[in-house]
PDB file of C-alpha atoms in Angstrom:
ATOM      1  CA  MET P 918     -70.247 215.075 110.721  1.00  0.00           C
ATOM      2  CA  VAL P 919     -68.493 212.863 113.215  1.00  0.00           C
ATOM      3  CA  GLY P 920     -70.681 211.604 116.053  1.00  0.00           C
ATOM      4  CA  GLU P 921     -73.928 212.559 114.371  1.00  0.00           C
ATOM      5  CA  VAL P 922     -76.630 209.883 114.346  1.00  0.00           C
ATOM      6  CA  LYS P 923     -78.888 209.444 111.328  1.00  0.00           C
ATOM      7  CA  ARG P 924     -82.369 210.816 111.815  1.00  0.00           C
ATOM      8  CA  SER P 925     -83.953 207.461 110.950  1.00  0.00           C
ATOM      9  CA  VAL P 926     -82.023 205.834 113.820  1.00  0.00           C
ATOM     10  CA  ARG P 927     -83.222 208.481 116.283  1.00  0.00           C
ATOM     11  CA  VAL P 928     -86.812 208.140 115.056  1.00  0.00           C
ATOM     12  CA  ALA P 929     -86.575 204.329 115.287  1.00  0.00           C
ATOM     13  CA  GLU P 930     -85.576 204.485 118.954  1.00  0.00           C
ATOM     14  CA  ARG P 931     -88.379 206.932 119.699  1.00  0.00           C
ATOM     15  CA  VAL P 932     -90.903 204.698 117.896  1.00  0.00           C
ATOM     16  CA  ARG P 933     -89.677 201.712 119.930  1.00  0.00           C
ATOM     17  CA  GLN P 934     -90.096 203.596 123.203  1.00  0.00           C
ATOM     18  CA  GLU P 935     -93.550 204.930 122.351  1.00  0.00           C
ATOM     19  CA  ILE P 936     -94.933 201.595 121.122  1.00  0.00           C
ATOM     20  CA  ALA P 937     -93.606 199.853 124.237  1.00  0.00           C
ATOM     21  CA  THR P 938     -95.270 202.476 126.439  1.00  0.00           C
ATOM     22  CA  VAL P 939     -98.608 202.226 124.621  1.00  0.00           C
ATOM     23  CA  LEU P 940     -98.560 198.412 124.774  1.00  0.00           C
ATOM     24  CA  ASP P 941     -97.847 198.580 128.489  1.00  0.00           C
ATOM     25  CA  ARG P 942    -100.433 201.235 129.391  1.00  0.00           C
ATOM     26  CA  ASP P 943    -103.213 201.359 126.820  1.00  0.00           C
ATOM     27  CA  VAL P 944    -103.686 197.942 125.210  1.00  0.00           C
ATOM     28  CA  GLU P 945    -106.090 195.447 126.783  1.00  0.00           C
ATOM     29  CA  ASP P 946    -105.630 192.628 124.252  1.00  0.00           C
ATOM     30  CA  PRO P 947    -104.384 189.553 126.182  1.00  0.00           C
ATOM     31  CA  ARG P 948    -102.395 188.402 123.128  1.00  0.00           C
ATOM     32  CA  LEU P 949    -100.142 191.430 123.567  1.00  0.00           C
ATOM     33  CA  ARG P 950     -99.409 191.223 127.292  1.00  0.00           C
ATOM     34  CA  ARG P 951     -96.069 189.465 126.843  1.00  0.00           C
ATOM     35  CA  VAL P 952     -94.906 191.286 123.706  1.00  0.00           C
ATOM     36  CA  VAL P 953     -91.499 192.934 123.958  1.00  0.00           C
ATOM     37  CA  ILE P 954     -90.316 195.376 121.302  1.00  0.00           C
ATOM     38  CA  THR P 955     -86.698 194.392 120.657  1.00  0.00           C
ATOM     39  CA  ARG P 956     -85.815 196.746 117.836  1.00  0.00           C
ATOM     40  CA  VAL P 957     -87.312 199.117 115.278  1.00  0.00           C
ATOM     41  CA  GLU P 958     -85.839 199.835 111.864  1.00  0.00           C
ATOM     42  CA  VAL P 959     -87.111 202.968 110.106  1.00  0.00           C
ATOM     43  CA  SER P 960     -86.503 203.657 106.421  1.00  0.00           C
ATOM     44  CA  ASP P 961     -84.397 206.705 105.548  1.00  0.00           C
ATOM     45  CA  ASP P 962     -87.493 208.509 104.231  1.00  0.00           C
ATOM     46  CA  LEU P 963     -89.272 207.785 107.577  1.00  0.00           C
ATOM     47  CA  GLN P 964     -92.252 206.276 105.735  1.00  0.00           C
ATOM     48  CA  HIS P 965     -91.940 202.682 106.983  1.00  0.00           C
ATOM     49  CA  ALA P 966     -91.042 201.111 110.306  1.00  0.00           C
ATOM     50  CA  ARG P 967     -90.195 197.442 110.757  1.00  0.00           C
ATOM     51  CA  VAL P 968     -90.938 196.571 114.384  1.00  0.00           C
ATOM     52  CA  LEU P 969     -89.176 193.453 115.666  1.00  0.00           C
ATOM     53  CA  VAL P 970     -90.914 191.774 118.589  1.00  0.00           C
ATOM     54  CA  ARG P 971     -90.495 188.812 120.924  1.00  0.00           C
ATOM     55  CA  LEU P 972     -92.605 187.256 123.622  1.00  0.00           C
ATOM     56  CA  SER P 973     -91.242 187.676 127.130  1.00  0.00           C
ATOM     57  CA  HIS P 974     -91.099 183.927 127.833  1.00  0.00           C
ATOM     58  CA  ASP P 975     -92.222 180.473 126.766  1.00  0.00           C
ATOM     59  CA  ASP P 976     -93.403 181.207 123.237  1.00  0.00           C
ATOM     60  CA  SER P 977     -94.850 178.613 120.894  1.00  0.00           C
ATOM     61  CA  PRO P 978     -95.421 179.141 117.161  1.00  0.00           C
ATOM     62  CA  GLU P 979     -99.155 179.526 117.855  1.00  0.00           C
ATOM     63  CA  GLN P 980     -98.531 182.199 120.505  1.00  0.00           C
ATOM     64  CA  ARG P 981     -96.239 184.030 118.075  1.00  0.00           C
ATOM     65  CA  LYS P 982     -98.952 184.004 115.393  1.00  0.00           C
ATOM     66  CA  ASN P 983    -101.562 185.245 117.861  1.00  0.00           C
ATOM     67  CA  ALA P 984     -99.290 188.048 119.045  1.00  0.00           C
ATOM     68  CA  LEU P 985     -98.561 189.151 115.472  1.00  0.00           C
ATOM     69  CA  ARG P 986    -102.305 189.074 114.677  1.00  0.00           C
ATOM     70  CA  GLY P 987    -102.974 191.195 117.755  1.00  0.00           C
ATOM     71  CA  LEU P 988    -100.287 193.689 116.769  1.00  0.00           C
ATOM     72  CA  LYS P 989    -101.640 193.889 113.234  1.00  0.00           C
ATOM     73  CA  GLY P 990    -105.105 194.577 114.640  1.00  0.00           C
ATOM     74  CA  ALA P 991    -103.742 197.255 116.965  1.00  0.00           C
ATOM     75  CA  SER P 992    -101.467 198.870 114.372  1.00  0.00           C
ATOM     76  CA  ALA P 993    -103.914 201.650 113.397  1.00  0.00           C
ATOM     77  CA  MET P 994    -104.370 202.638 117.048  1.00  0.00           C
ATOM     78  CA  LEU P 995    -100.604 202.422 117.678  1.00  0.00           C
ATOM     79  CA  ARG P 996     -99.906 204.540 114.619  1.00  0.00           C
ATOM     80  CA  ARG P 997    -102.481 207.132 115.692  1.00  0.00           C
ATOM     81  CA  LYS P 998    -100.891 207.387 119.149  1.00  0.00           C
ATOM     82  CA  LEU P 999     -97.423 207.580 117.598  1.00  0.00           C
ATOM     83  CA  GLY P1000     -98.588 210.416 115.371  1.00  0.00           C
ATOM     84  CA  ALA P1001     -99.698 212.367 118.426  1.00  0.00           C
ATOM     85  CA  LYS P1002     -96.302 211.900 120.132  1.00  0.00           C
ATOM     86  CA  LEU P1003     -93.837 212.167 117.254  1.00  0.00           C
ATOM     87  CA  GLU P1004     -93.352 215.464 115.522  1.00  0.00           C
ATOM     88  CA  LEU P1005     -93.230 214.131 111.984  1.00  0.00           C
ATOM     89  CA  ARG P1006     -95.031 215.186 108.848  1.00  0.00           C
ATOM     90  CA  ARG P1007     -96.149 211.580 108.314  1.00  0.00           C
ATOM     91  CA  THR P1008     -96.246 208.742 110.826  1.00  0.00           C
ATOM     92  CA  PRO P1009     -94.403 205.651 109.561  1.00  0.00           C
ATOM     93  CA  GLU P1010     -96.422 202.618 108.510  1.00  0.00           C
ATOM     94  CA  LEU P1011     -95.831 199.815 111.003  1.00  0.00           C
ATOM     95  CA  LYS P1012     -94.908 196.273 110.009  1.00  0.00           C
ATOM     96  CA  PHE P1013     -94.538 193.806 112.885  1.00  0.00           C
ATOM     97  CA  VAL P1014     -92.074 190.930 112.525  1.00  0.00           C
ATOM     98  CA  PHE P1015     -91.068 188.288 115.039  1.00  0.00           C
ATOM     99  CA  ASP P1016     -87.400 188.666 116.048  1.00  0.00           C
ATOM    100  CA  ASP P1017     -85.670 185.292 115.695  1.00  0.00           C
ATOM    101  CA  GLY P1018     -82.231 186.687 116.553  1.00  0.00           C
ATOM    102  CA  GLN P1019     -82.268 185.385 120.115  1.00  0.00           C
ATOM    103  CA  ASP P1020     -83.242 181.895 118.908  1.00  0.00           C
ATOM    104  CA  ALA P1021     -80.306 181.820 116.486  1.00  0.00           C
ATOM    105  CA  GLN P1022     -77.933 183.030 119.183  1.00  0.00           C
ATOM    106  CA  THR P1023     -79.128 180.307 121.564  1.00  0.00           C
ATOM    107  CA  ARG P1024     -78.594 177.624 118.892  1.00  0.00           C
ATOM    108  CA  VAL P1025     -75.070 178.864 118.141  1.00  0.00           C
ATOM    109  CA  GLU P1026     -74.175 178.950 121.841  1.00  0.00           C
ATOM    110  CA  ALA P1027     -75.483 175.389 122.281  1.00  0.00           C
ATOM    111  CA  LEU P1028     -73.422 174.183 119.315  1.00  0.00           C
ATOM    112  CA  LEU P1029     -70.294 175.898 120.623  1.00  0.00           C
ATOM    113  CA  ALA P1030     -70.811 174.356 124.052  1.00  0.00           C
ATOM    114  CA  GLU P1031     -71.261 170.942 122.422  1.00  0.00           C
ATOM    115  CA  ILE P1032     -68.047 171.356 120.439  1.00  0.00           C
ATOM    116  CA  ALA P1033     -66.152 172.581 123.509  1.00  0.00           C
ATOM    117  CA  SER P1034     -67.236 169.551 125.506  1.00  0.00           C
ATOM    118  CA  GLY P1035     -66.078 167.232 122.721  1.00  0.00           C
ATOM    119  CA  LYS P1036     -69.547 165.943 121.916  1.00  0.00           C
ATOM    120  CA  THR P1037     -70.032 166.419 118.213  1.00  0.00           C
ATOM    121  CA  ARG P1038     -73.346 165.566 116.670  1.00  0.00           C
ATOM    122  CA  GLN P1039     -73.350 162.524 114.380  1.00  0.00           C
ATOM    123  CA  ASP P1040     -75.645 163.044 111.357  1.00  0.00           C
TER     124      ASP P1040
END
């Protein structure tokens, strides 16, 4: 039908909202204080959720690793809380991945600005 959104897309948005709320209210781990959930992709069978995350500011590779370790450690608790909120037969398994999309966008914008100003990089 026209205008109808796939169930997996609706569930993904709900998962994103609930994880963000739990991270904000219930998690004490200092590695997770600056984690921002940018997007969630849920499989069509609703069994798996790929959670894309970023750090709110000034992230180094070490901070990214620590945040992903913290999320992996908290995934059972997050999944349990999701199960209580979502009305699904089975709560999706969570896989946390760092979202590099913003980094790529920043690089492209910098290259375009360089080209526009006439300063091409000599390799």
